[in-house]
mmCIF file of C-alpha atoms in Angstrom:
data_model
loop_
_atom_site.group_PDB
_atom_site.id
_atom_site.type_symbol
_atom_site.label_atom_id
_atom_site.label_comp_id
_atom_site.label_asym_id
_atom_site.label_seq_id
_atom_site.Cartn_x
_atom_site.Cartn_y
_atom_site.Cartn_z
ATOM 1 C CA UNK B 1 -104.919 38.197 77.917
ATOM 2 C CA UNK B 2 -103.796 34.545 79.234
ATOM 3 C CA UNK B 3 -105.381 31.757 77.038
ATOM 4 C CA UNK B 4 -105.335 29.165 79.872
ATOM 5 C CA UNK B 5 -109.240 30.368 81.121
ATOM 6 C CA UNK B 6 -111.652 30.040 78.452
ATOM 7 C CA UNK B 7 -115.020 32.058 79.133
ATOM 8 C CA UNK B 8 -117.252 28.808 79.018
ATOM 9 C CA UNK B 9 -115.285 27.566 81.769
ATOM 10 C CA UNK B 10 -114.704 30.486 84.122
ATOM 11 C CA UNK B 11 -114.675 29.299 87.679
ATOM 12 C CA UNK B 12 -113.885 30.675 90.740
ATOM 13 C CA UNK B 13 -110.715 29.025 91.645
ATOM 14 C CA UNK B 14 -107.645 31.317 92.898
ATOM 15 C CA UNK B 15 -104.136 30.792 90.721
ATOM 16 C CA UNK B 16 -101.776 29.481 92.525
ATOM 17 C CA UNK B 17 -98.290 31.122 93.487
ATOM 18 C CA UNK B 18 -96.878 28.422 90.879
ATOM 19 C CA UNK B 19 -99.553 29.795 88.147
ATOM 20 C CA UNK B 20 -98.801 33.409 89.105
ATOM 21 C CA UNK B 21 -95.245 33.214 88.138
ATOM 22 C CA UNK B 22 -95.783 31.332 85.101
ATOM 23 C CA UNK B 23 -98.541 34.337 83.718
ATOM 24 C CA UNK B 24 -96.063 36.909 84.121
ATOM 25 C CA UNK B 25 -92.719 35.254 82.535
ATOM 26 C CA UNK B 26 -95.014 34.587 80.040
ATOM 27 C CA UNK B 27 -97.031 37.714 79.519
ATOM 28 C CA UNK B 28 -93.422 39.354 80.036
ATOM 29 C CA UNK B 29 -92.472 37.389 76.771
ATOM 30 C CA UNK B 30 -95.521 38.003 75.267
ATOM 31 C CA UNK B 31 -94.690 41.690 75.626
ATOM 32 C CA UNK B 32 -91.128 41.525 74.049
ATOM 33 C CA UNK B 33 -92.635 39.866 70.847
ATOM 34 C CA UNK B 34 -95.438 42.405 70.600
ATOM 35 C CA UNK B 35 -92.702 45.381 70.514
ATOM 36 C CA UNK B 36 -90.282 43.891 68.594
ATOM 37 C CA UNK B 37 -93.093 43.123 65.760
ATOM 38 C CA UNK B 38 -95.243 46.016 65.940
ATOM 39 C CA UNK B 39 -92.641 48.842 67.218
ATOM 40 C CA UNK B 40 -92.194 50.244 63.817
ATOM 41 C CA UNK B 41 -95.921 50.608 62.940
ATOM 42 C CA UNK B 42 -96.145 52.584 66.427
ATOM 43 C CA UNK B 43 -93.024 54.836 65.612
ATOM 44 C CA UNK B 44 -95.224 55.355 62.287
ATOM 45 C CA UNK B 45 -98.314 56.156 64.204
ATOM 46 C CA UNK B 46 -96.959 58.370 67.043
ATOM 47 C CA UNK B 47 -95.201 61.121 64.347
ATOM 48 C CA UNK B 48 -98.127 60.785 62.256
ATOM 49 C CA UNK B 49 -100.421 61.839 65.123
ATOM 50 C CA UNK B 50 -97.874 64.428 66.305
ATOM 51 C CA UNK B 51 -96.561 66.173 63.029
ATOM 52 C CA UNK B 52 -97.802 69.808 62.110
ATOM 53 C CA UNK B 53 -100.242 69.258 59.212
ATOM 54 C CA UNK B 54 -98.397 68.817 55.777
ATOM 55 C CA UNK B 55 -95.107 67.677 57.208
ATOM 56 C CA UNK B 56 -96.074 64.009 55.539
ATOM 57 C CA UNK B 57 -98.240 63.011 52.775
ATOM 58 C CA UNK B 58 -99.292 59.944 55.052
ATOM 59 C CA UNK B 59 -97.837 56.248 56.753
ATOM 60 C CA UNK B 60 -95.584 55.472 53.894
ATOM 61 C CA UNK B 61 -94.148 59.156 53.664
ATOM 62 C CA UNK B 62 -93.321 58.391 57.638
ATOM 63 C CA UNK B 63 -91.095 54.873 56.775
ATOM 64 C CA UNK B 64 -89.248 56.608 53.875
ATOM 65 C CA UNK B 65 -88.150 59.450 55.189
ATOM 66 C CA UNK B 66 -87.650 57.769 58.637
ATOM 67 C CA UNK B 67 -84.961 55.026 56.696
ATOM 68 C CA UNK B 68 -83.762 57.759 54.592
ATOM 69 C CA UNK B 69 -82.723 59.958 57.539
ATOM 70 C CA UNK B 70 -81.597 56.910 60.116
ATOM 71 C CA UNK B 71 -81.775 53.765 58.204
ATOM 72 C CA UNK B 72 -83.291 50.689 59.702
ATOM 73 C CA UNK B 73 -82.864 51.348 63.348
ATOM 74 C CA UNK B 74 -84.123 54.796 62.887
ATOM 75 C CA UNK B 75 -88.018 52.570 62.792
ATOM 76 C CA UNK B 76 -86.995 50.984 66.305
ATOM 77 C CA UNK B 77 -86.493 54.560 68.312
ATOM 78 C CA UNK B 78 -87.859 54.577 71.521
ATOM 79 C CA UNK B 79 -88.279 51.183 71.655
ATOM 80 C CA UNK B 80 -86.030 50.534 74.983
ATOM 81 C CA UNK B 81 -88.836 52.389 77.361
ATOM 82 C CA UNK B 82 -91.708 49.626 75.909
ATOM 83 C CA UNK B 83 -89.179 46.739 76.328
ATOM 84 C CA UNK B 84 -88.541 48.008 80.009
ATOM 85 C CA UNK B 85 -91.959 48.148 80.276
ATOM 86 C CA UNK B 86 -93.695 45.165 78.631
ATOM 87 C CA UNK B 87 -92.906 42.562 81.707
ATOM 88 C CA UNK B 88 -93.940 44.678 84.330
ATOM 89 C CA UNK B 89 -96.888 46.199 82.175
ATOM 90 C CA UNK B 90 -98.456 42.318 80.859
ATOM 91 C CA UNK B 91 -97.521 41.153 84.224
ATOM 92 C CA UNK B 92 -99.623 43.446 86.165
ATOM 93 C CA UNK B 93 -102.410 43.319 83.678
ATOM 94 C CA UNK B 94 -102.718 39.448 83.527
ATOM 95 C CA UNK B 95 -102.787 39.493 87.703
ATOM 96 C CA UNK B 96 -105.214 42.710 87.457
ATOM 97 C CA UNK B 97 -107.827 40.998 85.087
ATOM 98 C CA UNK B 98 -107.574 37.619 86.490
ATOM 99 C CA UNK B 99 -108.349 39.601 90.132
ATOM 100 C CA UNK B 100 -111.234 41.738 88.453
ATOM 101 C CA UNK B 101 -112.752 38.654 87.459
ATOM 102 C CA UNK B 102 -112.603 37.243 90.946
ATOM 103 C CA UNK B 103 -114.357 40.759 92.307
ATOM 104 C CA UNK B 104 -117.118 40.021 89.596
ATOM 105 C CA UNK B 105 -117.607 36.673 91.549
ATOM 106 C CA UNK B 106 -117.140 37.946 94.725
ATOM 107 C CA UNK B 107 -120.125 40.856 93.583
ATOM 108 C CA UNK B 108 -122.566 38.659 92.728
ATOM 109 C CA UNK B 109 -122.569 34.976 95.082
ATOM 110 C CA UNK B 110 -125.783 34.043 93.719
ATOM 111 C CA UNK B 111 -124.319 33.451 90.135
ATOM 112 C CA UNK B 112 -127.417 31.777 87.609
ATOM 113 C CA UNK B 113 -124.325 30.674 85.352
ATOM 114 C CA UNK B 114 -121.366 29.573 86.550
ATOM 115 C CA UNK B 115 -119.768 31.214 83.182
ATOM 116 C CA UNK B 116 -119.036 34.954 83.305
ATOM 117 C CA UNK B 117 -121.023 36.763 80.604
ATOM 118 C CA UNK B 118 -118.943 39.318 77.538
ATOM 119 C CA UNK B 119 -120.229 42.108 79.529
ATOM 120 C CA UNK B 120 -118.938 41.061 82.480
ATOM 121 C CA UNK B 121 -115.380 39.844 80.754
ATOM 122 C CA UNK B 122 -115.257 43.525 78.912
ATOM 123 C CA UNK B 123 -115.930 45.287 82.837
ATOM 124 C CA UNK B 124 -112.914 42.941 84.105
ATOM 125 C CA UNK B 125 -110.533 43.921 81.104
ATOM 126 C CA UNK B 126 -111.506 47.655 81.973
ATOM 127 C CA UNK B 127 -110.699 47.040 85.430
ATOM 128 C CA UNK B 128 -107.225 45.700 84.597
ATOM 129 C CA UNK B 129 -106.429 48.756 83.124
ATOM 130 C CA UNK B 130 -106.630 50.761 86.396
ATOM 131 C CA UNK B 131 -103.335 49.548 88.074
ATOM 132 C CA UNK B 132 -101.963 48.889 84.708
ATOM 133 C CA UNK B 133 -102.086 52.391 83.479
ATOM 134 C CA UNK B 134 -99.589 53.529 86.274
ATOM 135 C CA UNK B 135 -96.806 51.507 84.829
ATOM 136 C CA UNK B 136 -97.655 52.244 80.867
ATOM 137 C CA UNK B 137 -97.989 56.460 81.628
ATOM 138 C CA UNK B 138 -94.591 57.286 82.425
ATOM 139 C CA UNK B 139 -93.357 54.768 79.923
ATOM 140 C CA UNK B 140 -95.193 55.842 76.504
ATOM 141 C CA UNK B 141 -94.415 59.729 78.074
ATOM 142 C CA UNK B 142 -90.874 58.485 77.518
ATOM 143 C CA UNK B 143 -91.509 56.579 74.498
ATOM 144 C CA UNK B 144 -93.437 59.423 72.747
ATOM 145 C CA UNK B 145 -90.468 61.706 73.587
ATOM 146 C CA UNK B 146 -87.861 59.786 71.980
ATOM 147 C CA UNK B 147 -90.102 58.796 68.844
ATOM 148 C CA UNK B 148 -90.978 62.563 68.062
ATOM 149 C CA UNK B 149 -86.926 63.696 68.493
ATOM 150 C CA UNK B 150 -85.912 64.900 65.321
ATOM 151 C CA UNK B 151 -88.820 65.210 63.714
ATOM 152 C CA UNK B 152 -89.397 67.901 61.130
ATOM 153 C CA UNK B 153 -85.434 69.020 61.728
ATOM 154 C CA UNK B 154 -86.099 69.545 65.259
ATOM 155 C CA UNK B 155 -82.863 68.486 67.817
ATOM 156 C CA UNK B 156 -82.171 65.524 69.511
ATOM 157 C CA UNK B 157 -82.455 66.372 72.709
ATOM 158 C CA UNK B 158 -82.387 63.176 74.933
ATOM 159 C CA UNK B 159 -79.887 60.035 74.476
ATOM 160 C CA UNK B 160 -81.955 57.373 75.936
ATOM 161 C CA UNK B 161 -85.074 56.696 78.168
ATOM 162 C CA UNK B 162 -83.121 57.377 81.772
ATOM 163 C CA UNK B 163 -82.212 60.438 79.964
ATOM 164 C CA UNK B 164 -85.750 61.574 79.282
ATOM 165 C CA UNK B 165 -86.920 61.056 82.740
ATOM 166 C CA UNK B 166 -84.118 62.742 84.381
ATOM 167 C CA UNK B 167 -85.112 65.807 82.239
ATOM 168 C CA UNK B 168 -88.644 65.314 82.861
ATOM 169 C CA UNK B 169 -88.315 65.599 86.825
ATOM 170 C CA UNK B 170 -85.946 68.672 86.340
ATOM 171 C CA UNK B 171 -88.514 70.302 84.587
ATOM 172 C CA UNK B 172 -91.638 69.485 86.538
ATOM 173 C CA UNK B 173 -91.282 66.544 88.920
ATOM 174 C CA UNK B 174 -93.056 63.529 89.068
ATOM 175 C CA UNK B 175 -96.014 65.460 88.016
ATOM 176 C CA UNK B 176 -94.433 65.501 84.420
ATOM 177 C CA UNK B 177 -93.480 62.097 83.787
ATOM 178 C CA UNK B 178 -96.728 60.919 84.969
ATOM 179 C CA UNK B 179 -98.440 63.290 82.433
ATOM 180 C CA UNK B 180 -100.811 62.081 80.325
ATOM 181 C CA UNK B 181 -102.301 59.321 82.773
ATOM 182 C CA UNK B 182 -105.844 60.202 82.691
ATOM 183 C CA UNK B 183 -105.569 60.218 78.829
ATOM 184 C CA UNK B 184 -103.490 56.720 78.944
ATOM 185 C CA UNK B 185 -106.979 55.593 81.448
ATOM 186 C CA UNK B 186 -109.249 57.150 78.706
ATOM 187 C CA UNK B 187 -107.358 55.249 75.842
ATOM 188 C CA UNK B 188 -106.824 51.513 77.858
ATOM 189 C CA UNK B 189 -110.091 51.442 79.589
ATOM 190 C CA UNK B 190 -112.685 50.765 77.044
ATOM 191 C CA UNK B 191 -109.481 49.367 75.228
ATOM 192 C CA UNK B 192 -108.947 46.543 77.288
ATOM 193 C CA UNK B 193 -112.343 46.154 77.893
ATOM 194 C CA UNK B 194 -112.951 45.644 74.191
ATOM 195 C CA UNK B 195 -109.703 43.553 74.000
ATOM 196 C CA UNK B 196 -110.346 40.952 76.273
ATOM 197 C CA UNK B 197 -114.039 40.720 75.312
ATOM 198 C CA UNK B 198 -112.980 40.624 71.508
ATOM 199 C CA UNK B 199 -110.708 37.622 72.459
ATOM 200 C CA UNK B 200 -112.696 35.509 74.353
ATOM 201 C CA UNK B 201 -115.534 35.759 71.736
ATOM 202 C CA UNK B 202 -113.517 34.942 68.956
ATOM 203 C CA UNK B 203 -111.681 32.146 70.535
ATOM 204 C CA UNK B 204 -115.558 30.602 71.716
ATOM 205 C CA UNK B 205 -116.255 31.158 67.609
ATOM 206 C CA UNK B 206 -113.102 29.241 66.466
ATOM 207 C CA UNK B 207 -113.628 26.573 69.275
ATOM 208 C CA UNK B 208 -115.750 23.267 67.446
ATOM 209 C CA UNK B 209 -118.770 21.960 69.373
ATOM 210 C CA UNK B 210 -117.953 19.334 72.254
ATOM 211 C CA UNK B 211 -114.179 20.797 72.534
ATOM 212 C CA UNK B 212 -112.843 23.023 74.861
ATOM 213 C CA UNK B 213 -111.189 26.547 74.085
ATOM 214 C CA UNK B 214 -108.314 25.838 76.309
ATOM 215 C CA UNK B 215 -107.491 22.994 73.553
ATOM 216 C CA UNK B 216 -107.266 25.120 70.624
ATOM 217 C CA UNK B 217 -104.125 25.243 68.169
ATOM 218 C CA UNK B 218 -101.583 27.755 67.505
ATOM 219 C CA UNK B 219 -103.378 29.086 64.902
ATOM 220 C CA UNK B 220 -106.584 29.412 66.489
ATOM 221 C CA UNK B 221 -104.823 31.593 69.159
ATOM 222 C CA UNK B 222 -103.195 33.539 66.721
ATOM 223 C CA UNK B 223 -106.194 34.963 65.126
ATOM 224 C CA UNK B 224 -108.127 35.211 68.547
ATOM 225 C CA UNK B 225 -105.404 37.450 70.013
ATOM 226 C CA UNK B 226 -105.056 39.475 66.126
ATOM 227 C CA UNK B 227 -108.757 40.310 66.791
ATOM 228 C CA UNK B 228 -108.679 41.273 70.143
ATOM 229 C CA UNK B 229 -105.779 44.013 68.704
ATOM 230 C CA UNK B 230 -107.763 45.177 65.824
ATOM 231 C CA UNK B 231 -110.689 45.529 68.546
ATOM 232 C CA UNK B 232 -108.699 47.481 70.897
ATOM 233 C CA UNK B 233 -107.209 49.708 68.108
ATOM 234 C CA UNK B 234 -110.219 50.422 66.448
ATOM 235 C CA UNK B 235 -111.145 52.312 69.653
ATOM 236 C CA UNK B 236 -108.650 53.657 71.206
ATOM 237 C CA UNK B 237 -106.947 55.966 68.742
ATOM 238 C CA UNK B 238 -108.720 59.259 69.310
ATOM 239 C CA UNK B 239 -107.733 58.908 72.802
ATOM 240 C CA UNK B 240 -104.600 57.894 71.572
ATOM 241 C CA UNK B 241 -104.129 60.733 69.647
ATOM 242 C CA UNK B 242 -104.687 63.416 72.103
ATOM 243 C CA UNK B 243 -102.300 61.459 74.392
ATOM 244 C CA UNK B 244 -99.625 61.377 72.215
ATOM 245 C CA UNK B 245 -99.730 65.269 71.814
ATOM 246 C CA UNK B 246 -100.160 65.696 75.468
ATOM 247 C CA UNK B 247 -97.188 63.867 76.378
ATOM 248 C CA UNK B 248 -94.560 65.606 73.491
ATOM 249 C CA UNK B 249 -96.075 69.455 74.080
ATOM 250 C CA UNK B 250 -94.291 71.643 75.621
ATOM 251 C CA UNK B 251 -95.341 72.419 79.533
ATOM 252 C CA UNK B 252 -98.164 74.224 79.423
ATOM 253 C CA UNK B 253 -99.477 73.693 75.615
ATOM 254 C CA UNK B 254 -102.592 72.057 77.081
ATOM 255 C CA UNK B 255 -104.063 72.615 80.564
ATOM 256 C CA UNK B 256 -105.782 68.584 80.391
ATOM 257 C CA UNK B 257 -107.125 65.944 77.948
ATOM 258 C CA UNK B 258 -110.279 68.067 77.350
ATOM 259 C CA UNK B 259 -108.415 71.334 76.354
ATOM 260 C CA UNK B 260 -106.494 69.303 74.058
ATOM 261 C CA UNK B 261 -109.317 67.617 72.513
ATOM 262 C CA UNK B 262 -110.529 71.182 72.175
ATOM 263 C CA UNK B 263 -107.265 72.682 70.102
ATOM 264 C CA UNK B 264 -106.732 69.672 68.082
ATOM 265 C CA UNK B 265 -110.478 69.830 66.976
ATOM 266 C CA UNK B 266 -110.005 73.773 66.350
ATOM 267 C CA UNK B 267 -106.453 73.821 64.855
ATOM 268 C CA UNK B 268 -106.658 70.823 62.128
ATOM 269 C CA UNK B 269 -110.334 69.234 62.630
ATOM 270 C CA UNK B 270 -111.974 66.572 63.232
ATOM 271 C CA UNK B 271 -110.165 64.385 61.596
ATOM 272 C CA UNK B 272 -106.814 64.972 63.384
ATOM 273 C CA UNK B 273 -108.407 62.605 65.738
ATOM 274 C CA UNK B 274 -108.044 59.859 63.657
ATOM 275 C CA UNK B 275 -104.111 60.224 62.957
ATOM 276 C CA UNK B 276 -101.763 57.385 62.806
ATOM 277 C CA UNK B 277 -105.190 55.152 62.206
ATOM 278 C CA UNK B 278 -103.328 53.167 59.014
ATOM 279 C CA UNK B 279 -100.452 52.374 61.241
ATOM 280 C CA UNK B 280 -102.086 51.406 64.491
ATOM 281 C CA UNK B 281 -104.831 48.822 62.671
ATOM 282 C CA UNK B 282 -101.953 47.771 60.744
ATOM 283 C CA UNK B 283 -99.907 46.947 63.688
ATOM 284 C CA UNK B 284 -102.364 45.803 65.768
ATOM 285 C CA UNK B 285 -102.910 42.014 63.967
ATOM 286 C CA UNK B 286 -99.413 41.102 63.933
ATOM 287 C CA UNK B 287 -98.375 42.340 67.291
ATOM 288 C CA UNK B 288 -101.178 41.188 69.172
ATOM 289 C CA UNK B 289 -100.785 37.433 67.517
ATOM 290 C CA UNK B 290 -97.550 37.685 68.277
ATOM 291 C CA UNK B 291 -98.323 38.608 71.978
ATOM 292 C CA UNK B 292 -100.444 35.468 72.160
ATOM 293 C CA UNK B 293 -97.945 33.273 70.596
ATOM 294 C CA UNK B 294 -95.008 34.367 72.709
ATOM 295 C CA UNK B 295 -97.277 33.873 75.785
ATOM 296 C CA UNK B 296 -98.568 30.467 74.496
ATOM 297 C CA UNK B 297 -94.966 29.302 73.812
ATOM 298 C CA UNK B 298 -93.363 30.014 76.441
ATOM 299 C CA UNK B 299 -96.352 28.764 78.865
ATOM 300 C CA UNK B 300 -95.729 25.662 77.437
ATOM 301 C CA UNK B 301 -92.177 25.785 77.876
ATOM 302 C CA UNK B 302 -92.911 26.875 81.666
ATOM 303 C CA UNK B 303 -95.418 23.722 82.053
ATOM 304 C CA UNK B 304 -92.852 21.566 81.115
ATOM 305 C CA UNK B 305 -90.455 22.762 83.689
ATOM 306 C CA UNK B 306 -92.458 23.191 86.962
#
């Protein structure tokens, strides 16, 4: 997700401590602006995907009824456990594809080109998922939890995100607030793998012959890291779909991501899988520019002071 290495230029050299810091205060930031912009559209999403059928007429149904019922905050529920979770989350994922890319090297020492291929960029976003997902589980199980809360008249039955967890342990352990990891893998995987592939190929594109991607403009970023979003997104929501119902059902609604894939197919069809679809593409552009330009901003910012 970090600008600074283009994918022409790939090289084998380690970040230093100094560079380490700076890629997760700024990923961190990076984070906050991509929830506060796009938190609404994945309220939208989430009680689209996890409504019985007929309870809304579609995405626009979901924002009306959401401000008539709560008013303008009522669209930023649930958005403390993603703030919590953004630094930590975009910090670990920056360090986890910048070390995937190093294995890559480390894999093959008899490198033809220097320059690490889209395959090979897609396999190291994938990777970065692995550690990542541990962090972003328990925190869209909380997230999802608080979204879905008074939906369709149903109570409110947590107050905040420490709230939800505490719950979640009484009723099942650690087992429950970590459910819904293998789907969060399933979803982020070939996610990130299309994300960072999406964004080094479109920054290459916008980059003019005999200049270097690391030199582009604010708006060349912009639309680099909206693509990389749509990308992502354009993959990820079936997965996302059957994770969102796995982590709001009731113990013991679903036995695993399979058996829920299985139910949702039989109870409302195919095209249940594609739920909250509007919402999510519609998010992803904005948020993910303003990831990069948060990250881009405040790595300049960071430059400047050490």
């Amino acid at each position: 997700q970090s600008s600074e290495a283009p994918a022409a230029e790939e090289t084998r050299v380690a970040a230093s401590p100094a560079d380490s810091v700076k890629a997760f205060i700024a990923g961190g930031f990076g984070g906050v602006c991509a929830v506060l912009v796009g938190h609404p559209f994945d309220l939208t999403k989430t009680r689209l995907q996890t409504a019985p059928p007929g309870t809304y007429t579609g995405a626009v149904d979901v924002v009306k009824r959401t401000l008539a019922r709560d008013g303008l905050t009522g669209l930023y529920r649930g958005m403390v456990p993603p703030l919590l979770g953004v630094t930590p989350i975009f910090a670990v994922s920056f360090w986890a594809y910048d070390a995937s890319k190093q294995l890559i090297y480390a894999a093959t020492p008899k490198r033809a080109n220097e320059a690490l291929s889209i395959p090979e960029l897609a396999l190291a976003g994938f990777l970065s998922a692995v550690p990542t997902t541990l962090i972003t589980a328990p925190v869209e199980r909380a997230k999802v939890l608080l979204q879905v809360q008074g939906q369709g008249g149903s109570e409110h039955k947590y107050k905040g995100v420490t709230d939800v967890l505490k719950h979640l342990y009484k009723e099942g352990g650690i087992r429950s607030i970590f459910r819904g990891t293998g789907a969060t893998l399933i979803r982020d995987g070939p996610g990130s793998a299309a994300y960072f592939a999406a964004y080094e190929v479109t920054k290459k594109a916008l980059t003019p012959a005999g200049s270097s991607p690391a030199e582009l403009n604010l708006g060349a970023i912009i639309v680099a890291g909206g693509m990389a979003g749509v990308a992502m997104w354009s993959i990820a929501i079936p997965p996302d779909v059957l994770k969102s119902r796995l982590q709001s059902a009731p113990s013991g609604t679903y036995s695993g991501f399979m058996d829920c894939a299985r139910k949702t197919i039989a109870q409302d069809g195919v095209r249940a899988l594609w739920k909250g679809f509007g919402p999510a593409m519609a998010r992803a552009f904005p948020a993910n520019a303003a990831t990069f330009l948060g990250v881009e901003a405040s790595r300049k910012v960071l430059d400047g002071l050490f």
